[in-house]
mmCIF file of C-alpha atoms and ligand atoms in Angstrom:
data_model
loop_
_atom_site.group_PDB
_atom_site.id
_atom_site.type_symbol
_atom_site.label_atom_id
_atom_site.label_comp_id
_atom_site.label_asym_id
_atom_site.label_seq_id
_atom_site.Cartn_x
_atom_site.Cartn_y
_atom_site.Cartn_z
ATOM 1 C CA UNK A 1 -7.600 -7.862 -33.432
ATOM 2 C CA UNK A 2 -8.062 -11.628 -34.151
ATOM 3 C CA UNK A 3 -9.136 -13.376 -31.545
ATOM 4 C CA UNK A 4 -10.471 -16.719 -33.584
ATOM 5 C CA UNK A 5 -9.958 -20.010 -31.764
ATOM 6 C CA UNK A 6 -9.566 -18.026 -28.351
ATOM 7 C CA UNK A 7 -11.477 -18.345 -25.129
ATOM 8 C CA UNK A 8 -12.443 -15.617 -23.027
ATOM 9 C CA UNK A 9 -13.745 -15.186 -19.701
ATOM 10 C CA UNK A 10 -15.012 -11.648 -18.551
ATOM 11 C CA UNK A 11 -16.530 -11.531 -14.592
ATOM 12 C CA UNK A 12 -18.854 -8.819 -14.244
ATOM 13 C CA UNK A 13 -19.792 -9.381 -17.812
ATOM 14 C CA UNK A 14 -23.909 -8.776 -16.874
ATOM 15 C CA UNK A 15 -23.573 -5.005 -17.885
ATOM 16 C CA UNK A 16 -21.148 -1.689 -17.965
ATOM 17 C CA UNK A 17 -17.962 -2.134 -19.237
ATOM 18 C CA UNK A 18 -18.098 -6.122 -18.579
ATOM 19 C CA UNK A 19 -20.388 -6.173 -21.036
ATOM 20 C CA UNK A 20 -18.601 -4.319 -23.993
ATOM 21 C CA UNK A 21 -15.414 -5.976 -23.082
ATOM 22 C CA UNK A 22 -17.130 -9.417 -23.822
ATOM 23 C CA UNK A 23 -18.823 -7.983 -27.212
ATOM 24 C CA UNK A 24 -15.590 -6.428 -28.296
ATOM 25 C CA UNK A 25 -13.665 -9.801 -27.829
ATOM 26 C CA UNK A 26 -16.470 -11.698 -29.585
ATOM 27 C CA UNK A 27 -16.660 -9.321 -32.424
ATOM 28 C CA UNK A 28 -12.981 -10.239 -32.970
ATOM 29 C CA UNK A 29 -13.811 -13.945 -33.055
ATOM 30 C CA UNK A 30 -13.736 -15.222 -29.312
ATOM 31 C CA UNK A 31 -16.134 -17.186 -27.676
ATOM 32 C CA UNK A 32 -17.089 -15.780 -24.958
ATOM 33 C CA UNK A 33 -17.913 -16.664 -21.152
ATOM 34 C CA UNK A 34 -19.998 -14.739 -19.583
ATOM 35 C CA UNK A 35 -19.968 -14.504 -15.760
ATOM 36 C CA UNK A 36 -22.185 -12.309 -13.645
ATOM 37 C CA UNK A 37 -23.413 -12.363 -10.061
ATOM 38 C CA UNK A 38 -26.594 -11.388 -11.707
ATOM 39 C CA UNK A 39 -27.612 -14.408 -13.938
ATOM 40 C CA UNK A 40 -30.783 -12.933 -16.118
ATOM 41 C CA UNK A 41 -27.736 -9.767 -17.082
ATOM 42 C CA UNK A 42 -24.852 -12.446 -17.799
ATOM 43 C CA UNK A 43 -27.935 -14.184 -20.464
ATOM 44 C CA UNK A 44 -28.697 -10.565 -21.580
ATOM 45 C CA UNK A 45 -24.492 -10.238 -22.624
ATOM 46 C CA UNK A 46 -25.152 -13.277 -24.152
ATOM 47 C CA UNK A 47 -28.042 -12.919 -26.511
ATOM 48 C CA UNK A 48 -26.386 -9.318 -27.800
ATOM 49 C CA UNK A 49 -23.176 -11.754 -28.306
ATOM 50 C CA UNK A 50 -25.566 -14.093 -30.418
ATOM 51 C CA UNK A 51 -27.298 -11.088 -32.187
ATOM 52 C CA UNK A 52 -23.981 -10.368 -33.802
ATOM 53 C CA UNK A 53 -22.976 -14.286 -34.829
ATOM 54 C CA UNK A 54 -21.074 -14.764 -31.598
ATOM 55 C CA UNK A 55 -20.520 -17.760 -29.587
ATOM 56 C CA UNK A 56 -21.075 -17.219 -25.705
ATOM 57 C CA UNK A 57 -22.454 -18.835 -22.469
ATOM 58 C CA UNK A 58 -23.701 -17.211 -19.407
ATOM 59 C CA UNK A 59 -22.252 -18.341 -16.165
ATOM 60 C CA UNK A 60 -23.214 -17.290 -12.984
ATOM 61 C CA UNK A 61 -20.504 -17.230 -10.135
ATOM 62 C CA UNK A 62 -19.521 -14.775 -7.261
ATOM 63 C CA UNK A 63 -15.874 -13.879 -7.561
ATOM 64 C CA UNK A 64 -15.462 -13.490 -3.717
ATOM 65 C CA UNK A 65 -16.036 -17.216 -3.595
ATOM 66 C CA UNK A 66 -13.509 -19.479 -4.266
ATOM 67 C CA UNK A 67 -15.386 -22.602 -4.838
ATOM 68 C CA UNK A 68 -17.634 -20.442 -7.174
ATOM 69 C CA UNK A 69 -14.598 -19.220 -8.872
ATOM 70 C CA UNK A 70 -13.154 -22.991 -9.571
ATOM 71 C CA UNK A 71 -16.318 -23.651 -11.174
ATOM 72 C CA UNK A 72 -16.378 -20.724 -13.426
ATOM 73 C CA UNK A 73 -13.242 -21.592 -14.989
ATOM 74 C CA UNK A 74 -14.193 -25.438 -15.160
ATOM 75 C CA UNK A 75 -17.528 -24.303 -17.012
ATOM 76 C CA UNK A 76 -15.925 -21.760 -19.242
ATOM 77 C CA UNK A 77 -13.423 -24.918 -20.090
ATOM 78 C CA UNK A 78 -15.792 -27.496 -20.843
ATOM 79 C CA UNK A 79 -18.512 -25.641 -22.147
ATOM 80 C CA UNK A 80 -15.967 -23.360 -24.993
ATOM 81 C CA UNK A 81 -13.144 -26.025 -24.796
ATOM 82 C CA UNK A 82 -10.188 -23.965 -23.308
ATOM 83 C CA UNK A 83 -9.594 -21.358 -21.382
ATOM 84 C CA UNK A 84 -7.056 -18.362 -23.278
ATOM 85 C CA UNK A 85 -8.184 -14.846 -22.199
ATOM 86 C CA UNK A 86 -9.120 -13.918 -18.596
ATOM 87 C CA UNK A 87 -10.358 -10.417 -18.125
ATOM 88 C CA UNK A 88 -10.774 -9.381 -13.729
ATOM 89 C CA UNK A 89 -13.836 -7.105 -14.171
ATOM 90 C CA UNK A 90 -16.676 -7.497 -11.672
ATOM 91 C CA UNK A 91 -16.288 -4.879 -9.353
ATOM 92 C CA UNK A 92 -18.296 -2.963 -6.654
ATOM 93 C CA UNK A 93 -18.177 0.580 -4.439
ATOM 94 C CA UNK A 94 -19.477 0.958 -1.440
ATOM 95 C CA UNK A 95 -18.213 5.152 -0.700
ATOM 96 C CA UNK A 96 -18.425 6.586 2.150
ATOM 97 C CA UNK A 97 -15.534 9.207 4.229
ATOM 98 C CA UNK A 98 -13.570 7.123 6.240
ATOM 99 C CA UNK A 99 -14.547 7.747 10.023
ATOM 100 C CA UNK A 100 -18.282 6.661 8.815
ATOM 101 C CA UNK A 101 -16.831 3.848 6.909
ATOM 102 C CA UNK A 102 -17.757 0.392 8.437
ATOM 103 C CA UNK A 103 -16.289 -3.150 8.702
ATOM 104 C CA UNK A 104 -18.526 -4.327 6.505
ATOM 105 C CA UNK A 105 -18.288 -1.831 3.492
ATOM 106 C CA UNK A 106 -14.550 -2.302 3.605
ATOM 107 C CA UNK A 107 -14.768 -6.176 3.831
ATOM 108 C CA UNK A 108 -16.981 -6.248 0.864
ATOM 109 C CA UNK A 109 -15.311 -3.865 -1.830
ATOM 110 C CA UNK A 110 -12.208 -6.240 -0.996
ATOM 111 C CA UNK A 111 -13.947 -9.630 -1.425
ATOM 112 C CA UNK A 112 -15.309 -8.727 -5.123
ATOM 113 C CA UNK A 113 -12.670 -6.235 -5.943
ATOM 114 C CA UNK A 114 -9.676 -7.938 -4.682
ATOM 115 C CA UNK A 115 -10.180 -11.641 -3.728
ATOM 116 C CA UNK A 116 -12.382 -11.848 -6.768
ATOM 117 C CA UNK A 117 -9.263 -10.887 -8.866
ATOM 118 C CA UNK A 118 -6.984 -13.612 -6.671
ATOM 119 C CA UNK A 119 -10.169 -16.748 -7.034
ATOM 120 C CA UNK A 120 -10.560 -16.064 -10.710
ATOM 121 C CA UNK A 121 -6.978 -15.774 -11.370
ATOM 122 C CA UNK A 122 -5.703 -18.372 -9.299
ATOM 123 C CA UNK A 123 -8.954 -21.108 -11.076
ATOM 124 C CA UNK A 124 -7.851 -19.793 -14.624
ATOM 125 C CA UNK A 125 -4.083 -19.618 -14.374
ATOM 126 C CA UNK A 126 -4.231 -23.460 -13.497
ATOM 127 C CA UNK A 127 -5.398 -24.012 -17.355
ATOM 128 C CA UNK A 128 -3.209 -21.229 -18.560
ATOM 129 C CA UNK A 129 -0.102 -22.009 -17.416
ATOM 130 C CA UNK A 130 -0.552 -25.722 -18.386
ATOM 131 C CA UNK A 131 -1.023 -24.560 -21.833
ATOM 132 C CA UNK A 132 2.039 -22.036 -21.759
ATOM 133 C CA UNK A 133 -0.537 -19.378 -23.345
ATOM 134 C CA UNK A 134 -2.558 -16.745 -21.291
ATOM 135 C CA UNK A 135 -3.776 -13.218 -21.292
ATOM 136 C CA UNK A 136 -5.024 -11.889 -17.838
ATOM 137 C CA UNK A 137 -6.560 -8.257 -18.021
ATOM 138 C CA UNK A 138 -7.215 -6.441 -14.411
ATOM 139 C CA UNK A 139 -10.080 -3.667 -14.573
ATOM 140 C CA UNK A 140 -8.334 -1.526 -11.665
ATOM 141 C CA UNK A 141 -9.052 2.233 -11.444
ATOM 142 C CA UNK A 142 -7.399 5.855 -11.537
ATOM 143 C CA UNK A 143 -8.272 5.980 -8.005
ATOM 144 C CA UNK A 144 -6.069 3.411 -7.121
ATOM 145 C CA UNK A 145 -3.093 5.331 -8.469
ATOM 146 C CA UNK A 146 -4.140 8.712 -6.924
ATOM 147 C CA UNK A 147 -6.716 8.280 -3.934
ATOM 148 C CA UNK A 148 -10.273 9.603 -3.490
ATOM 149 C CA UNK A 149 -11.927 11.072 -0.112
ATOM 150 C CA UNK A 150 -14.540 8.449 -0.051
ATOM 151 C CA UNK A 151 -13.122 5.387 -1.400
ATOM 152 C CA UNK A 152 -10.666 4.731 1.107
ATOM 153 C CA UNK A 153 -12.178 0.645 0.840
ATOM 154 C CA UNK A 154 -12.100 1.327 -3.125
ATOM 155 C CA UNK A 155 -9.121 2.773 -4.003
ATOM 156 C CA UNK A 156 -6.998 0.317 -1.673
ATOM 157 C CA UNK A 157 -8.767 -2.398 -3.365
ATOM 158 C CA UNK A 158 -7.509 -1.117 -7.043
ATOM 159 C CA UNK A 159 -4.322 -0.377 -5.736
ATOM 160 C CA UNK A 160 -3.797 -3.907 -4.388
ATOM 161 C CA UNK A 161 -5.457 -4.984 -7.296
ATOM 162 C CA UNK A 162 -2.004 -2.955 -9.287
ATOM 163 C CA UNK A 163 0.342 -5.182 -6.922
ATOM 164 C CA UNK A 164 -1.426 -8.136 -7.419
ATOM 165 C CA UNK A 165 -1.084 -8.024 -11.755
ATOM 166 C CA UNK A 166 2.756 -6.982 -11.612
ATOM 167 C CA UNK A 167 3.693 -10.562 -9.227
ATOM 168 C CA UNK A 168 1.066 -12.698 -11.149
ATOM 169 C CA UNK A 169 2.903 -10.501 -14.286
ATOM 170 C CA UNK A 170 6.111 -11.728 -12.787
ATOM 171 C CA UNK A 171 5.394 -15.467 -11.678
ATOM 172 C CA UNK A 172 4.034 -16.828 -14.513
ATOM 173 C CA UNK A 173 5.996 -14.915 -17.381
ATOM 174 C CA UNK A 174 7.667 -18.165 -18.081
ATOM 175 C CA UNK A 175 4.600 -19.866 -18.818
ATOM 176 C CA UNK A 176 4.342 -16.977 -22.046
ATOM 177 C CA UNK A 177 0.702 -15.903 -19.549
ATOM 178 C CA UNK A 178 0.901 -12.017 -19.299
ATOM 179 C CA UNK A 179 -1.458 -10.094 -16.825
ATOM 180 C CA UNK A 180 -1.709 -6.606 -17.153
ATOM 181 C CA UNK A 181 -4.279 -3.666 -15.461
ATOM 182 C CA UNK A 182 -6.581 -1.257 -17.233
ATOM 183 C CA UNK A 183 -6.849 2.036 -14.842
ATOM 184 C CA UNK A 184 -9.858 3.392 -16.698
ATOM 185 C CA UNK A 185 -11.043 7.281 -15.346
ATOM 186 C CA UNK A 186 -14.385 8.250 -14.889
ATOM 187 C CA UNK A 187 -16.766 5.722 -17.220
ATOM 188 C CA UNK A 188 -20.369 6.379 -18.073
ATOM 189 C CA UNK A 189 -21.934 3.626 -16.601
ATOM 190 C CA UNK A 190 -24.244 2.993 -13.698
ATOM 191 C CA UNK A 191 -21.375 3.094 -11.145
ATOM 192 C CA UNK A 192 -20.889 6.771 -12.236
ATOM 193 C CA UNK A 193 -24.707 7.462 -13.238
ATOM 194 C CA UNK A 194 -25.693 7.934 -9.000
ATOM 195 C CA UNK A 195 -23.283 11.468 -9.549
ATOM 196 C CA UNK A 196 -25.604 14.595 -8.397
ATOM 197 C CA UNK A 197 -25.105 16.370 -12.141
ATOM 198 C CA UNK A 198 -22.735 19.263 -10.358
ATOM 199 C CA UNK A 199 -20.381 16.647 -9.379
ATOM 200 C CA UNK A 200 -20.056 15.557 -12.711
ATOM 201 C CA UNK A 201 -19.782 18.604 -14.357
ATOM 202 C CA UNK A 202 -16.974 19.375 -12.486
ATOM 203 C CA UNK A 203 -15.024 15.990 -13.063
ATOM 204 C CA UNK A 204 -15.743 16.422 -16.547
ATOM 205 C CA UNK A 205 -13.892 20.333 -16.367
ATOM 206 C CA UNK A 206 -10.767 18.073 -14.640
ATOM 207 C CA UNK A 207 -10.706 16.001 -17.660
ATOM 208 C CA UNK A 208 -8.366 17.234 -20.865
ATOM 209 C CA UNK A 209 -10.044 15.053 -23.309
ATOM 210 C CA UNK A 210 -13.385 17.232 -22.343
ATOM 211 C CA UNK A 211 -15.816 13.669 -21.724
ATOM 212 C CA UNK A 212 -15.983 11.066 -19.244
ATOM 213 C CA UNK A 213 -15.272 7.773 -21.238
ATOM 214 C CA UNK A 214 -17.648 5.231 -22.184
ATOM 215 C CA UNK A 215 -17.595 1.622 -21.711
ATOM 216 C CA UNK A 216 -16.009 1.110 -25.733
ATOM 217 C CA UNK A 217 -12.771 2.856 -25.046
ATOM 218 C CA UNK A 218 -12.385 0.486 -22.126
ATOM 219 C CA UNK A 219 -13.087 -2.393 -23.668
ATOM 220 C CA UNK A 220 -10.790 -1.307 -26.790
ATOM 221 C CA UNK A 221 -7.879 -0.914 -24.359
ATOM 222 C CA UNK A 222 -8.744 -4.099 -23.176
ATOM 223 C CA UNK A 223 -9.150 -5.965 -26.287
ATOM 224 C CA UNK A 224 -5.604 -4.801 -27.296
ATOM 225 C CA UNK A 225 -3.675 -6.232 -23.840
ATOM 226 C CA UNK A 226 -5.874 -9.681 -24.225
ATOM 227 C CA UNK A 227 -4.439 -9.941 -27.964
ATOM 228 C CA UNK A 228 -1.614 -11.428 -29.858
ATOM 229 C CA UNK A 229 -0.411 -8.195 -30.445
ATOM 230 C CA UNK A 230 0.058 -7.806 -26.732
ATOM 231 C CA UNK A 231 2.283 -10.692 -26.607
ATOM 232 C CA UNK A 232 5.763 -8.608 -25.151
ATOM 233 C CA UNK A 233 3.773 -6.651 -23.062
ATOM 234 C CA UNK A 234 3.432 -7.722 -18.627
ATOM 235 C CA UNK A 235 2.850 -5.798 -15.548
ATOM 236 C CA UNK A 236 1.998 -2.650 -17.383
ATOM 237 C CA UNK A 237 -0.986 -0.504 -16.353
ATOM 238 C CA UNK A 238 -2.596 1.361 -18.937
ATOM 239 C CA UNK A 239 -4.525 4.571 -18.308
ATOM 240 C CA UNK A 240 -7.703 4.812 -19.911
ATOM 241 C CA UNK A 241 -8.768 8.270 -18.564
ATOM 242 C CA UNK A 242 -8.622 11.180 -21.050
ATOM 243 C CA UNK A 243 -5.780 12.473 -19.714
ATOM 244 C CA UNK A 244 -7.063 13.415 -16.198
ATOM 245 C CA UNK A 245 -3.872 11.941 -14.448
ATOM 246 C CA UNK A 246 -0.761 11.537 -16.398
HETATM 247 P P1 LIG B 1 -21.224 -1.942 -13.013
HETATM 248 O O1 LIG B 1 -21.694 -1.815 -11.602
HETATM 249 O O2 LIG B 1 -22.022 -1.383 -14.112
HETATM 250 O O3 LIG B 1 -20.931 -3.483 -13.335
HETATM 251 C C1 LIG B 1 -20.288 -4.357 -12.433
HETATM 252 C C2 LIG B 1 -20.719 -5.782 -12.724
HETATM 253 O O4 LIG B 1 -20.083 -6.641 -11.752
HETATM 254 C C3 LIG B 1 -22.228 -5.996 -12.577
HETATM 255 O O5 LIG B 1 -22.727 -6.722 -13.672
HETATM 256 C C4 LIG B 1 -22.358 -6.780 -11.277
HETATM 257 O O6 LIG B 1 -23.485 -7.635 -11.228
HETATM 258 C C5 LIG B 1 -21.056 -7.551 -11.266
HETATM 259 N N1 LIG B 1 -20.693 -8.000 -9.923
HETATM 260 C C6 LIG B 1 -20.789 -7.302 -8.767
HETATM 261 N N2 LIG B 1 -20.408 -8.072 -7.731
HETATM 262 C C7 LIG B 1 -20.051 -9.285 -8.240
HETATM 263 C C8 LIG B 1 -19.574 -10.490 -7.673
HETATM 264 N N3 LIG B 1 -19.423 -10.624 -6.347
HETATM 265 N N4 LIG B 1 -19.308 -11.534 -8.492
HETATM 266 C C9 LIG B 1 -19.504 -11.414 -9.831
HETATM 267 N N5 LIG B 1 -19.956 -10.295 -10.432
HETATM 268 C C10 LIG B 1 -20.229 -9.233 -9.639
HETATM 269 O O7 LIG B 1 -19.753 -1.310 -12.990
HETATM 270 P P2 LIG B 1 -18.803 -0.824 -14.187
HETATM 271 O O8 LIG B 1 -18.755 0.646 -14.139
HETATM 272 O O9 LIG B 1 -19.101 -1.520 -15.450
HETATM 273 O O10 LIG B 1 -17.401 -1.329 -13.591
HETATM 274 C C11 LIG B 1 -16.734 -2.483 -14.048
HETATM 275 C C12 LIG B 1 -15.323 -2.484 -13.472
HETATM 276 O O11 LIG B 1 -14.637 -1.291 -13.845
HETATM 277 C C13 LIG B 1 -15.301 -2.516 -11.937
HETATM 278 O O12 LIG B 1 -14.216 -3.314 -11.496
HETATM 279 C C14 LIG B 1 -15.053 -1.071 -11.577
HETATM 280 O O13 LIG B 1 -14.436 -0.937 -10.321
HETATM 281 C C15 LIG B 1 -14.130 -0.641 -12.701
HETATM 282 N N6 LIG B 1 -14.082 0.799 -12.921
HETATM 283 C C16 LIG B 1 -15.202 1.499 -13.262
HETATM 284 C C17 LIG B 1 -15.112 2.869 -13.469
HETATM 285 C C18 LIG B 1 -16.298 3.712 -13.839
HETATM 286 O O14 LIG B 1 -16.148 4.939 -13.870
HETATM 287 N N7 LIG B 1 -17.451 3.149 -14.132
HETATM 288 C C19 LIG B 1 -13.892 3.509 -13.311
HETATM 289 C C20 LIG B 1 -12.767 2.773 -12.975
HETATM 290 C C21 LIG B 1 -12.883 1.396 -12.790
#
């Protein structure tokens, strides 16, 4: 996938599948911006960017604040001169069954998971829409389609997240800017890495494909719906789960 003379931004780009989603679009020729809560891990992204010939800044911004978000895009704009490729990836759990559940784990998962989607969307799309050329990619999550005891604040935060893509999907078609969702299953990362080893075993016996997935097979899913190739293709979400729910 060619993605030469196109901007990307990626929030939550410090590490997991952030991370490979910004390498992955910069091995196919974008310049990438780099956004992270976590500053020193958004530089990291960066320098492995560099190491293979890529072009990439680090940005630091917290996607449940809108005036941070505003200044994300603006810095992704003037420091990489446009703004083509928008991928809604910083994310965060905070699990626990629902009658121990408090205010503030609930209010939290939705500021990152879902008003972080709605401030970097609504900054970007500005500069998108002007240009009558975006691609908006939404990291949701299998849980949002199918529940989890546990993640009551989680999985309503990917399924609004679902909502969300299909009316941005629908309002700014016009404009040729598609936004589409990624529902990826269980990912090896450090989200997943706190599972006591039983538990994982026995996701991994639910899971057809035999594995969980890595951060790669998200980020190639990803890379596809931020492309060219992409181009006829809105409001979809794509499973990226080895077959665990079909
Ligand atoms: P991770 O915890 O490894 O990475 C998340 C990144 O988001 C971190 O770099 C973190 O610093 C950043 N972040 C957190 N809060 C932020 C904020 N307020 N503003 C900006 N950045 C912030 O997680 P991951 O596994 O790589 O997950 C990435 C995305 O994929 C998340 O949206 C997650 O919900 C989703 N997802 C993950 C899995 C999985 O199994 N790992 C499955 C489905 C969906």
């Amino acid at each position: 996938m060619d993605f030469e003379g196109r901007v990307a931004l990626v929030t939550g780009g410090g590490q997991g599948i952030g991370a490979s989603i910004a390498l992955r679009l910069a091995r196919g020729g974008a310049c990438v911006a780099v956004s992270d809560i976590n500053p020193a891990n958004a530089s990291e992204t960066v320098k492995a960017i560099q190491a293979i010939g890529g072009k990439a800044i680090a940005l630091r911004a917290d996607v449940s604040s809108q005036a941070d978000a505003e200044k994300m895009a603006e810095d992704a704009v003037t420091g990489l001169g446009g703004l083509h490729i928008l991928v809604n990836n910083a994310g965060i759990t905070r699990d626990r069954l629902l009658l121990r559940m408090t205010e503030e784990d609930w209010d939290s998962v939705m500021a990152v998971n879902l008003k972080g989607a709605f401030n970097s969307t609504k900054a970007a799309v500005k500069v998108m829409s002007k240009n009558r050329y975006g691609r908006i990619v939404n990291i949701a999550s299998i849980v949002g389609l199918t529940g989890n005891p546990g993640q009551a604040n989680y999985s309503a935060s990917k399924a609004g997240l679902i909502g969300f893509t299909k009316t941005v999907a629908r309002e700014f078609a016009s404009r040729d800017v598609t936004c589409n969702a990624i529902a990826p299953g269980f990912i090896d990362t450090a989200m997943t890495r706190a599972l006591p080893d039983k538990a994982r075993e026995s996701l991994i016996a639910r899971i057809p494909l035999g594995r969980l997935g890595t951060a790669e097979d998200v980020a190639e899913a990803a890379a596809f719906l931020a492309s060219d190739a992409a181009g006829y293709i809105t409001g979809h979400v794509l499973s990226v789960n080895g077959g665990m729910s079909m």
